[in-house]
XYZ file of C-alpha atoms in Angstrom:
611
model
C -25.782 -19.123 14.896
C -22.266 -20.852 15.048
C -19.918 -19.111 12.669
C -18.436 -22.289 11.266
C -21.871 -23.429 9.854
C -22.809 -20.341 7.981
C -25.392 -20.875 5.169
C -24.034 -20.433 1.655
C -25.053 -17.011 0.269
C -28.117 -17.299 -2.103
C -27.066 -17.758 -5.616
C -27.661 -14.496 -7.968
C -31.081 -14.424 -9.853
C -31.655 -16.962 -12.652
C -28.410 -18.980 -12.107
C -30.108 -22.153 -11.061
C -33.692 -21.324 -12.186
C -34.987 -22.413 -15.523
C -35.401 -19.996 -18.293
C -38.524 -19.271 -20.341
C -37.805 -20.359 -23.975
C -40.084 -19.466 -26.814
C -39.925 -21.729 -29.781
C -41.420 -20.321 -33.032
C -41.524 -22.602 -36.011
C -44.517 -23.185 -38.468
C -43.823 -26.777 -38.910
C -45.173 -28.836 -36.190
C -42.817 -31.943 -35.952
C -39.989 -29.413 -35.926
C -41.443 -27.453 -33.404
C -42.541 -30.445 -31.061
C -38.944 -31.807 -31.382
C -37.561 -28.503 -30.132
C -40.056 -28.077 -27.444
C -39.092 -31.648 -26.146
C -35.363 -30.709 -26.231
C -35.760 -27.613 -24.261
C -37.888 -29.341 -21.428
C -35.354 -32.092 -21.330
C -32.926 -29.415 -20.607
C -34.908 -28.181 -17.752
C -36.287 -25.149 -19.099
C -39.878 -23.958 -19.487
C -40.951 -24.209 -23.242
C -43.644 -21.940 -24.951
C -44.580 -22.531 -28.573
C -45.522 -20.188 -31.491
C -46.747 -21.283 -34.975
C -45.968 -17.955 -36.656
C -44.043 -14.956 -36.523
C -47.116 -12.771 -35.602
C -47.921 -15.257 -32.680
C -44.276 -15.039 -31.518
C -44.334 -11.320 -31.171
C -47.659 -11.563 -29.522
C -46.275 -13.917 -26.895
C -43.053 -11.931 -26.418
C -45.324 -8.894 -25.570
C -47.407 -10.959 -22.965
C -45.283 -13.640 -21.537
C -41.794 -12.018 -21.694
C -39.615 -15.184 -22.628
C -35.890 -15.261 -21.913
C -34.810 -16.656 -25.253
C -36.311 -17.073 -28.568
C -35.541 -19.859 -30.805
C -36.709 -18.740 -34.026
C -37.208 -20.474 -37.532
C -35.963 -18.308 -40.480
C -38.152 -19.597 -43.242
C -41.730 -19.322 -41.817
C -44.510 -18.137 -44.134
C -46.004 -14.884 -43.670
C -43.923 -12.986 -41.278
C -40.395 -14.754 -41.763
C -37.631 -14.825 -39.263
C -35.861 -11.884 -40.650
C -38.733 -9.716 -40.163
C -39.472 -10.973 -36.615
C -35.853 -10.234 -35.671
C -35.939 -6.794 -36.875
C -39.457 -6.129 -35.102
C -37.846 -7.409 -32.098
C -35.041 -5.058 -32.199
C -37.486 -2.169 -32.198
C -40.001 -3.277 -29.614
C -37.976 -5.066 -27.052
C -36.007 -2.223 -25.457
C -35.915 -2.638 -21.691
C -34.070 -5.685 -21.753
C -31.998 -7.814 -24.235
C -33.785 -10.652 -25.688
C -31.230 -13.189 -27.267
C -32.705 -14.488 -30.559
C -31.296 -17.887 -31.988
C -32.321 -18.459 -35.587
C -32.821 -21.832 -36.854
C -32.559 -23.115 -40.391
C -31.780 -26.268 -42.484
C -30.467 -24.238 -45.363
C -26.753 -24.535 -46.273
C -24.465 -21.563 -46.568
C -23.670 -18.555 -44.522
C -25.384 -15.794 -46.386
C -28.909 -16.107 -44.804
C -27.190 -16.474 -41.272
C -25.366 -13.267 -41.979
C -28.606 -11.423 -42.949
C -30.174 -12.799 -39.756
C -27.390 -11.338 -37.652
C -27.671 -8.029 -39.270
C -31.443 -8.051 -38.724
C -30.934 -8.552 -34.798
C -30.335 -12.143 -34.115
C -27.763 -13.079 -31.474
C -26.621 -16.394 -32.626
C -27.554 -19.325 -35.426
C -28.044 -22.975 -35.182
C -28.356 -25.462 -37.893
C -31.344 -27.983 -38.341
C -31.702 -30.539 -37.082
C -30.433 -29.098 -33.543
C -27.938 -30.983 -31.709
C -29.220 -31.076 -28.118
C -25.786 -30.697 -26.550
C -24.986 -27.658 -28.600
C -28.310 -26.016 -27.797
C -27.774 -26.778 -24.091
C -24.295 -25.186 -24.282
C -25.933 -22.056 -25.912
C -28.591 -21.788 -23.477
C -26.243 -22.097 -20.521
C -24.111 -19.273 -22.134
C -26.978 -16.912 -22.599
C -28.343 -17.762 -19.054
C -25.052 -16.473 -17.668
C -25.315 -13.380 -19.754
C -28.875 -12.830 -18.672
C -27.992 -13.111 -15.073
C -25.243 -10.591 -15.578
C -27.823 -8.357 -17.244
C -30.291 -8.631 -14.537
C -27.793 -8.006 -12.011
C -26.484 -5.023 -13.651
C -30.023 -3.728 -14.207
C -30.781 -4.182 -10.543
C -27.539 -2.321 -9.507
C -28.313 0.401 -11.911
C -31.832 0.854 -10.538
C -30.584 0.633 -7.036
C -27.995 3.276 -7.734
C -30.461 5.491 -9.575
C -33.008 5.198 -6.769
C -30.301 6.224 -4.238
C -29.280 9.093 -6.430
C -32.679 10.111 -6.812
C -33.648 10.077 -3.256
C -30.460 11.658 -1.515
C -31.859 14.924 0.337
C -28.898 16.865 -0.992
C -28.846 18.509 -4.402
C -26.491 16.346 -6.633
C -25.310 17.966 -9.831
C -22.970 16.134 -12.171
C -21.153 18.390 -14.829
C -18.848 17.548 -17.668
C -15.233 18.784 -18.161
C -16.842 22.002 -19.907
C -19.043 22.928 -16.955
C -21.952 21.751 -18.851
C -24.963 20.018 -16.772
C -24.858 16.180 -17.312
C -27.293 15.093 -14.701
C -29.328 16.440 -11.792
C -31.022 14.334 -8.955
C -34.600 14.946 -7.940
C -33.455 17.372 -4.997
C -31.458 19.292 -7.661
C -34.246 19.583 -10.012
C -36.527 20.669 -7.138
C -34.148 23.221 -5.795
C -33.802 24.960 -9.179
C -37.646 24.371 -10.164
C -36.720 22.195 -13.177
C -38.655 19.560 -14.805
C -37.177 16.276 -16.209
C -37.587 17.753 -19.816
C -35.813 21.066 -18.725
C -32.400 19.307 -17.883
C -30.326 19.269 -21.122
C -26.514 19.400 -21.698
C -26.561 22.926 -23.055
C -27.115 24.387 -19.640
C -23.881 25.431 -17.854
C -23.365 25.296 -14.131
C -23.077 29.126 -14.222
C -26.540 29.490 -15.793
C -27.929 27.069 -13.179
C -26.430 28.329 -9.941
C -25.178 31.931 -10.847
C -21.715 30.969 -9.796
C -18.576 30.063 -11.883
C -17.335 26.508 -11.543
C -14.147 27.674 -10.194
C -15.661 29.669 -7.648
C -18.205 26.871 -6.489
C -15.391 24.487 -6.159
C -13.136 26.674 -4.406
C -15.241 27.308 -1.545
C -16.645 24.982 1.103
C -19.943 27.299 1.652
C -21.726 29.243 -1.042
C -24.575 31.619 -1.224
C -27.144 30.833 -4.275
C -29.829 33.191 -5.415
C -32.705 30.822 -6.289
C -35.204 33.456 -6.841
C -35.149 37.386 -6.743
C -36.018 37.126 -2.935
C -34.809 33.746 -2.268
C -31.283 33.426 -0.984
C -29.882 30.145 0.434
C -26.414 28.993 1.962
C -25.179 25.732 0.913
C -22.154 23.661 2.049
C -20.236 22.257 -1.183
C -18.454 18.904 -1.601
C -17.288 17.573 -4.888
C -15.424 14.748 -6.630
C -13.937 14.316 -10.001
C -14.172 11.138 -11.986
C -13.630 9.681 -15.481
C -15.852 7.691 -17.824
C -13.257 6.679 -20.537
C -11.751 9.700 -21.794
C -14.368 11.998 -20.476
C -13.910 13.697 -17.248
C -16.944 14.638 -15.005
C -17.302 16.312 -11.587
C -20.188 15.588 -9.132
C -21.107 18.348 -6.948
C -23.247 18.030 -3.592
C -25.005 21.003 -2.338
C -26.196 20.520 1.380
C -28.715 23.164 2.434
C -27.622 24.829 5.654
C -30.961 26.417 6.428
C -31.958 24.188 9.196
C -28.329 23.956 10.473
C -28.318 27.847 10.450
C -31.625 27.998 12.275
C -30.403 25.429 15.008
C -27.204 27.621 15.251
C -29.191 30.791 15.794
C -31.426 28.982 18.345
C -28.148 27.707 20.284
C -26.612 31.146 20.026
C -29.728 32.747 21.514
C -29.950 30.123 24.210
C -26.229 30.529 25.216
C -26.598 34.393 25.049
C -29.542 34.177 27.376
C -27.842 31.700 29.700
C -24.635 33.772 29.660
C -26.531 37.004 30.420
C -28.523 35.230 33.174
C -25.478 33.906 34.739
C -23.067 36.736 34.366
C -25.305 39.266 35.964
C -25.576 37.571 39.450
C -22.162 36.101 38.978
C -20.652 39.670 38.551
C -22.504 40.719 41.757
C -21.424 37.552 43.813
C -17.686 38.125 42.651
C -17.805 41.659 43.534
C -19.287 41.120 47.014
C -16.748 38.322 47.729
C -13.910 40.682 46.586
C -15.006 43.280 48.931
C -15.563 40.981 51.808
C -11.985 39.560 51.165
C -10.521 42.948 51.145
C -11.992 43.755 54.522
C -15.006 46.075 53.134
C -17.381 44.661 55.529
C -14.939 44.667 58.490
C -12.282 42.243 59.498
C -13.081 38.597 58.874
C -11.967 35.619 60.944
C -9.244 33.641 59.351
C -11.386 30.767 58.554
C -14.002 32.852 57.052
C -11.446 34.853 55.007
C -10.358 31.419 53.623
C -13.723 30.567 52.537
C -14.380 33.833 50.884
C -11.018 33.311 48.896
C -12.220 29.736 47.844
C -15.692 30.950 46.791
C -14.103 33.797 44.748
C -11.642 31.393 42.921
C -14.606 28.977 42.124
C -16.534 32.132 40.929
C -13.752 32.874 38.603
C -13.508 29.559 37.377
C -17.152 29.628 36.402
C -16.561 32.887 34.694
C -14.015 31.375 32.673
C -16.168 28.483 31.720
C -18.866 30.764 30.413
C -16.064 32.523 28.267
C -14.922 29.294 26.919
C -18.442 27.994 25.994
C -19.135 31.310 24.114
C -15.862 31.076 22.309
C -16.366 27.600 21.347
C -19.770 28.361 20.007
C -18.402 31.220 17.776
C -15.524 29.086 16.563
C -17.396 26.031 15.621
C -20.044 28.299 13.879
C -17.122 30.211 12.015
C -18.450 33.385 13.430
C -15.592 34.616 15.534
C -13.776 37.250 13.272
C -10.045 37.464 13.697
C -8.364 40.788 13.477
C -5.055 39.470 11.942
C -2.101 41.758 11.332
C 1.637 41.406 11.161
C 2.729 41.169 14.692
C 5.996 40.642 16.522
C 5.441 37.661 18.774
C 8.213 38.339 21.222
C 6.472 41.287 23.114
C 3.021 39.310 23.001
C 4.663 36.249 24.635
C 6.386 38.397 27.119
C 2.978 39.987 28.088
C 1.392 36.432 28.326
C 4.355 35.420 30.619
C 3.869 38.477 32.794
C 0.100 38.001 33.012
C 0.607 34.455 34.229
C 3.513 35.228 36.700
C 1.119 35.555 39.707
C -0.471 32.080 39.119
C 2.703 30.569 38.593
C 4.150 32.035 42.033
C 1.093 30.939 43.708
C 1.877 27.397 42.511
C 5.687 27.647 43.080
C 6.539 27.475 39.471
C 9.003 29.855 37.666
C 8.180 31.208 34.368
C 11.224 31.663 31.842
C 11.021 33.231 28.206
C 13.937 32.862 25.742
C 13.818 33.900 22.087
C 16.142 34.631 19.113
C 17.301 38.243 19.041
C 16.035 38.627 15.432
C 12.340 40.070 15.045
C 9.880 37.136 14.546
C 6.775 38.495 12.887
C 3.672 36.339 12.146
C 0.088 37.175 10.781
C -2.036 36.794 13.964
C -4.758 38.209 15.952
C -2.782 39.559 19.185
C -5.808 39.367 21.554
C -6.423 35.815 20.550
C -2.743 34.818 20.485
C -2.628 35.956 24.095
C -5.622 33.596 24.791
C -3.811 30.639 23.373
C -0.594 31.540 25.333
C -2.694 31.820 28.478
C -4.233 28.287 27.962
C -0.912 26.755 27.135
C 0.878 28.483 30.261
C -1.778 27.754 32.683
C -1.912 24.275 31.448
C 1.941 23.871 31.983
C 1.908 25.539 35.468
C -1.007 23.256 36.432
C 0.870 20.142 35.750
C 4.320 21.257 36.979
C 5.546 20.066 40.432
C 6.574 22.923 42.964
C 9.928 24.450 42.602
C 10.114 23.580 38.873
C 10.289 25.825 35.637
C 8.108 26.279 32.772
C 10.085 27.632 29.717
C 8.798 29.498 26.654
C 11.089 29.406 23.721
C 10.529 31.376 20.332
C 12.619 30.236 17.475
C 12.643 30.644 13.749
C 13.605 27.805 11.222
C 12.834 27.435 7.532
C 10.322 30.020 7.146
C 8.369 28.998 10.314
C 8.067 30.434 13.719
C 7.888 28.039 16.620
C 6.591 28.887 20.114
C 7.469 25.966 22.658
C 5.855 25.779 26.185
C 7.975 23.393 27.959
C 7.126 22.005 31.429
C 8.744 19.546 33.840
C 5.557 17.645 34.763
C 4.623 14.108 34.359
C 4.287 14.445 30.498
C 1.441 13.101 28.417
C -0.039 9.606 28.757
C 0.487 7.982 25.317
C -3.211 6.570 25.413
C -4.365 10.180 25.916
C -2.481 11.935 23.332
C -4.815 11.353 20.377
C -7.588 12.939 22.345
C -5.418 15.883 23.713
C -6.943 18.465 21.541
C -10.424 17.377 21.477
C -13.478 18.913 23.225
C -13.806 18.287 26.775
C -10.666 16.138 26.994
C -9.091 15.760 30.343
C -6.570 13.186 31.552
C -7.141 11.386 34.772
C -6.580 13.895 37.458
C -6.561 11.447 40.406
C -2.703 11.722 40.890
C -2.362 15.240 39.905
C -1.864 18.527 42.209
C -3.396 20.907 39.996
C -7.204 21.822 40.009
C -9.409 20.464 37.192
C -10.147 22.579 33.895
C -13.084 22.662 31.684
C -11.429 20.530 28.921
C -11.946 23.235 26.418
C -8.778 25.432 26.558
C -6.597 23.126 24.263
C -9.345 22.488 21.750
C -10.086 26.297 21.525
C -6.371 27.028 21.191
C -6.065 24.404 18.247
C -9.143 26.074 16.327
C -7.644 29.544 17.001
C -4.112 28.427 15.818
C -5.432 26.825 12.678
C -7.633 29.880 11.848
C -4.461 31.799 11.813
C -2.794 29.381 9.328
C -0.685 27.491 11.972
C -0.709 24.333 13.734
C -0.304 22.992 17.404
C 0.912 19.813 18.749
C 2.319 18.171 21.843
C 4.815 15.415 22.913
C 6.335 14.050 25.956
C 10.097 14.732 26.526
C 12.619 11.985 27.102
C 13.790 13.758 30.288
C 10.281 14.292 31.571
C 7.657 16.876 31.146
C 5.824 17.918 28.079
C 6.349 20.462 25.283
C 3.403 22.170 23.417
C 4.555 23.672 20.291
C 2.702 26.343 17.986
C 4.147 26.888 14.432
C 3.103 29.843 12.467
C 4.197 30.908 8.866
C 6.941 33.633 9.416
C 6.715 37.053 7.713
C 10.353 37.197 6.743
C 11.980 40.365 5.651
C 11.588 39.916 1.812
C 7.911 39.303 2.435
C 7.539 42.489 4.584
C 8.436 44.763 1.679
C 5.355 46.001 0.086
C 3.897 43.707 -2.550
C 0.995 43.850 -4.962
C -1.561 41.318 -5.540
C -3.402 40.789 -8.910
C -6.551 38.552 -9.253
C -8.170 37.574 -12.550
C -9.170 34.710 -14.627
C -7.848 36.703 -17.857
C -4.258 35.534 -18.213
C -3.431 38.374 -20.689
C -4.763 40.998 -18.015
C -2.393 39.477 -15.308
C 0.605 39.432 -17.481
C 0.016 42.978 -18.502
C -0.331 44.108 -14.903
C 2.815 42.027 -13.878
C 4.704 43.831 -16.792
C 3.562 47.269 -16.021
C 3.799 47.211 -12.215
C 7.076 45.307 -11.727
C 8.961 48.397 -11.316
C 6.962 49.356 -8.191
C 7.747 46.058 -6.319
C 6.873 42.501 -6.172
C 3.739 41.356 -7.966
C 2.027 38.189 -7.163
C -0.718 36.821 -9.660
C -3.569 34.391 -8.794
C -6.627 33.383 -10.650
C -9.289 33.266 -7.934
C -10.164 33.952 -4.342
C -8.730 30.561 -3.231
C -5.317 31.496 -4.679
C -5.610 34.886 -3.072
C -6.371 33.362 0.310
C -3.336 30.968 0.060
C -0.958 33.585 -1.181
C -1.985 36.085 1.851
C -1.647 33.400 4.332
C 1.823 32.629 3.038
C 3.068 36.015 2.259
C 1.118 38.289 4.648
C -1.001 41.079 3.722
C -0.368 42.878 0.349
C 0.115 46.775 0.054
C -2.413 46.839 -2.873
C -4.888 44.411 -4.518
C -6.029 44.864 -8.206
C -9.029 42.482 -8.802
C -10.986 41.735 -11.883
C -14.355 40.105 -10.963
C -14.984 38.676 -14.624
C -15.598 34.894 -14.682
C -15.492 34.870 -10.976
C -19.208 34.227 -10.185
C -21.501 36.822 -8.737
C -19.611 40.165 -8.365
C -21.193 40.977 -5.001
C -20.199 37.621 -3.862
C -16.634 38.091 -5.278
C -16.410 41.427 -3.453
C -17.499 39.905 -0.234
C -14.953 37.225 -0.692
C -12.084 39.963 -1.070
C -13.003 41.667 2.127
C -13.503 38.326 3.878
C -9.761 37.832 3.202
C -9.114 40.507 5.859
C -6.310 42.057 3.880
C -5.206 45.494 5.223
C -4.727 46.612 1.886
C -6.421 48.967 -0.660
C -8.458 47.133 -3.232
C -9.374 48.432 -6.715
C -11.633 46.754 -8.924
C -10.606 46.402 -12.792
C -13.717 46.070 -14.927
C -15.897 47.397 -17.785
C -19.054 45.712 -16.640
C -19.672 48.478 -13.959
C -18.483 52.059 -13.000
C -16.880 53.600 -10.081
C -20.072 54.142 -8.214
C -20.588 50.579 -7.835
C -17.154 49.998 -6.741
C -17.459 52.791 -4.281
C -20.374 51.172 -2.733
C -18.539 48.076 -2.251
C -15.888 50.170 -0.319
C -13.323 49.800 -3.192
C -11.568 51.837 -5.943
C -12.235 51.349 -9.784
C -10.349 51.295 -12.856
C -11.287 50.229 -16.397
C -9.711 47.037 -17.445
C -9.232 48.039 -20.974
C -9.334 51.808 -21.366
C -7.128 52.840 -18.475
C -3.662 53.924 -19.559
C -0.619 52.120 -18.329
C 0.876 55.150 -16.597
C -2.471 55.978 -14.890
C -2.445 52.341 -13.349
C 1.069 52.770 -12.327
C 0.540 56.263 -10.693
C -2.597 54.839 -8.977
C -0.843 51.939 -7.589
C 2.242 53.954 -6.530
C 0.021 56.358 -4.510
C -1.560 53.268 -2.801
C 1.853 51.897 -1.927
C 2.978 55.323 -0.432
C -0.206 55.451 1.528
C -0.099 51.848 2.602
C -0.022 52.920 6.213
C -3.161 54.757 5.763
C -5.366 52.030 7.038
C -8.338 50.113 5.520
C -9.837 53.132 3.738
C -10.624 50.974 0.274
C -13.057 53.456 -1.056
C -10.518 56.473 -1.105
C -8.535 54.899 -3.630
């Protein structure tokens, strides 16, 4: 179809269609006159000779507008208007009352009874036409709004995820069909005195602070959900709509994928190890001297076997990272020795490519919260990438600097730089620039993507840019553990502000005390400050105690943790691998002595239970 001759959009419902107008008047001549005017205006006219007949026709024929005479015998217009207000509830029916009486009292009474408008008899056709046109517009808007509301309700009800809307007090406002089914609730069981805590077993703050949660639906039914939410307002009222996406199927597929990859990895690794071992022995002359040509072929085969082994490692790492199943053993680490180790490990590869590696750094200690093994993996990816794209005789330089609380590691090469069209895809999966004019061998396209994910899990960022003088710079930034933060500090977690203030006042003499309300705040504080020497945590109003304790341990804080609560005893805390103090009955000096002992023994490891 020619775009210049697009047909006009169809008009909204009823805009150009006649309305169905019911005329109720006990006087035949007056009724016939009104019927004729309505028909001449292009509308369908229906007649009723009494109020009772008018109500019957309203129930059966569903007119759009009612022209109603006030002073009918039997059931008069006032009574009809009141009856219509009670029985017509799904849609607004405009009632225009008609009367030859002078004065405003009866019109005021009619409007109070439920009428929408008034006309004086005899009716002026022009005025009636204008009023019908106005009500036609209003009815069109009503129909459109009704259709929109029905459509939105149908969409809301048929969303597969559980949709929960709560008010600003955490009370349930609305549940869709999936949510009612998930929590085994009927329509009559959803009311506004049920809280989100009662429904899910989780405090609202905990639920909104976590991307994934575990919900106990029945004593033996536990499901994992991803959480997304949005706050919105309706007038002065604030609401929050929460979407819970069941991860059961995704986890099942992940398990299948992991099992498949584990099987493939095992089936590939076993023969590959034997092949590489045999090739290594052949190249080393274990089977006797090889002709020069055969020796070259053996080295080629071994290099390609090593590349296949690295590919298997990359695929397994990728699977674990994307499934958030790769634990990181993060701890305060001086980056300079790690970078020097990575440079030394890649020196042989650089020499074979006729490239020189240099490492420069500030003299001061540069410490960050990293997993040393995974940081070495990141550096190996960046260094091998820089070497691979560097011309012979050039230098790859590694710089370590500190600026404004951030550590920056730069890997600088003198290669061709980064194609601007490729830069946006540089850190994506299986991304590789066109290697047709490159000297280096191809890679898997996973190294930079894995490096980005690892850096981000350590609280840092990675980016790359081309240099004006040629070459590219790949930069890693990580929060620096500066000297003030390296001093032992204490983390207190509680929703009870009075308890937090009391702990801050009592423990200030022991060192720096940081206060947060929940696990999300604790995670952000640990990422910024590094690990605390001691943690005091109150589980009250933090959702499930088991989930709260698991969340504490997932923060990977190499600190001793003490639960402060009166809801359970030391035995429960010990089973969680943590210490225990009463939140209300423990004297000040006992708390100070306990924390002082924890600070003195901060190098004793992760033995939470011993505190």
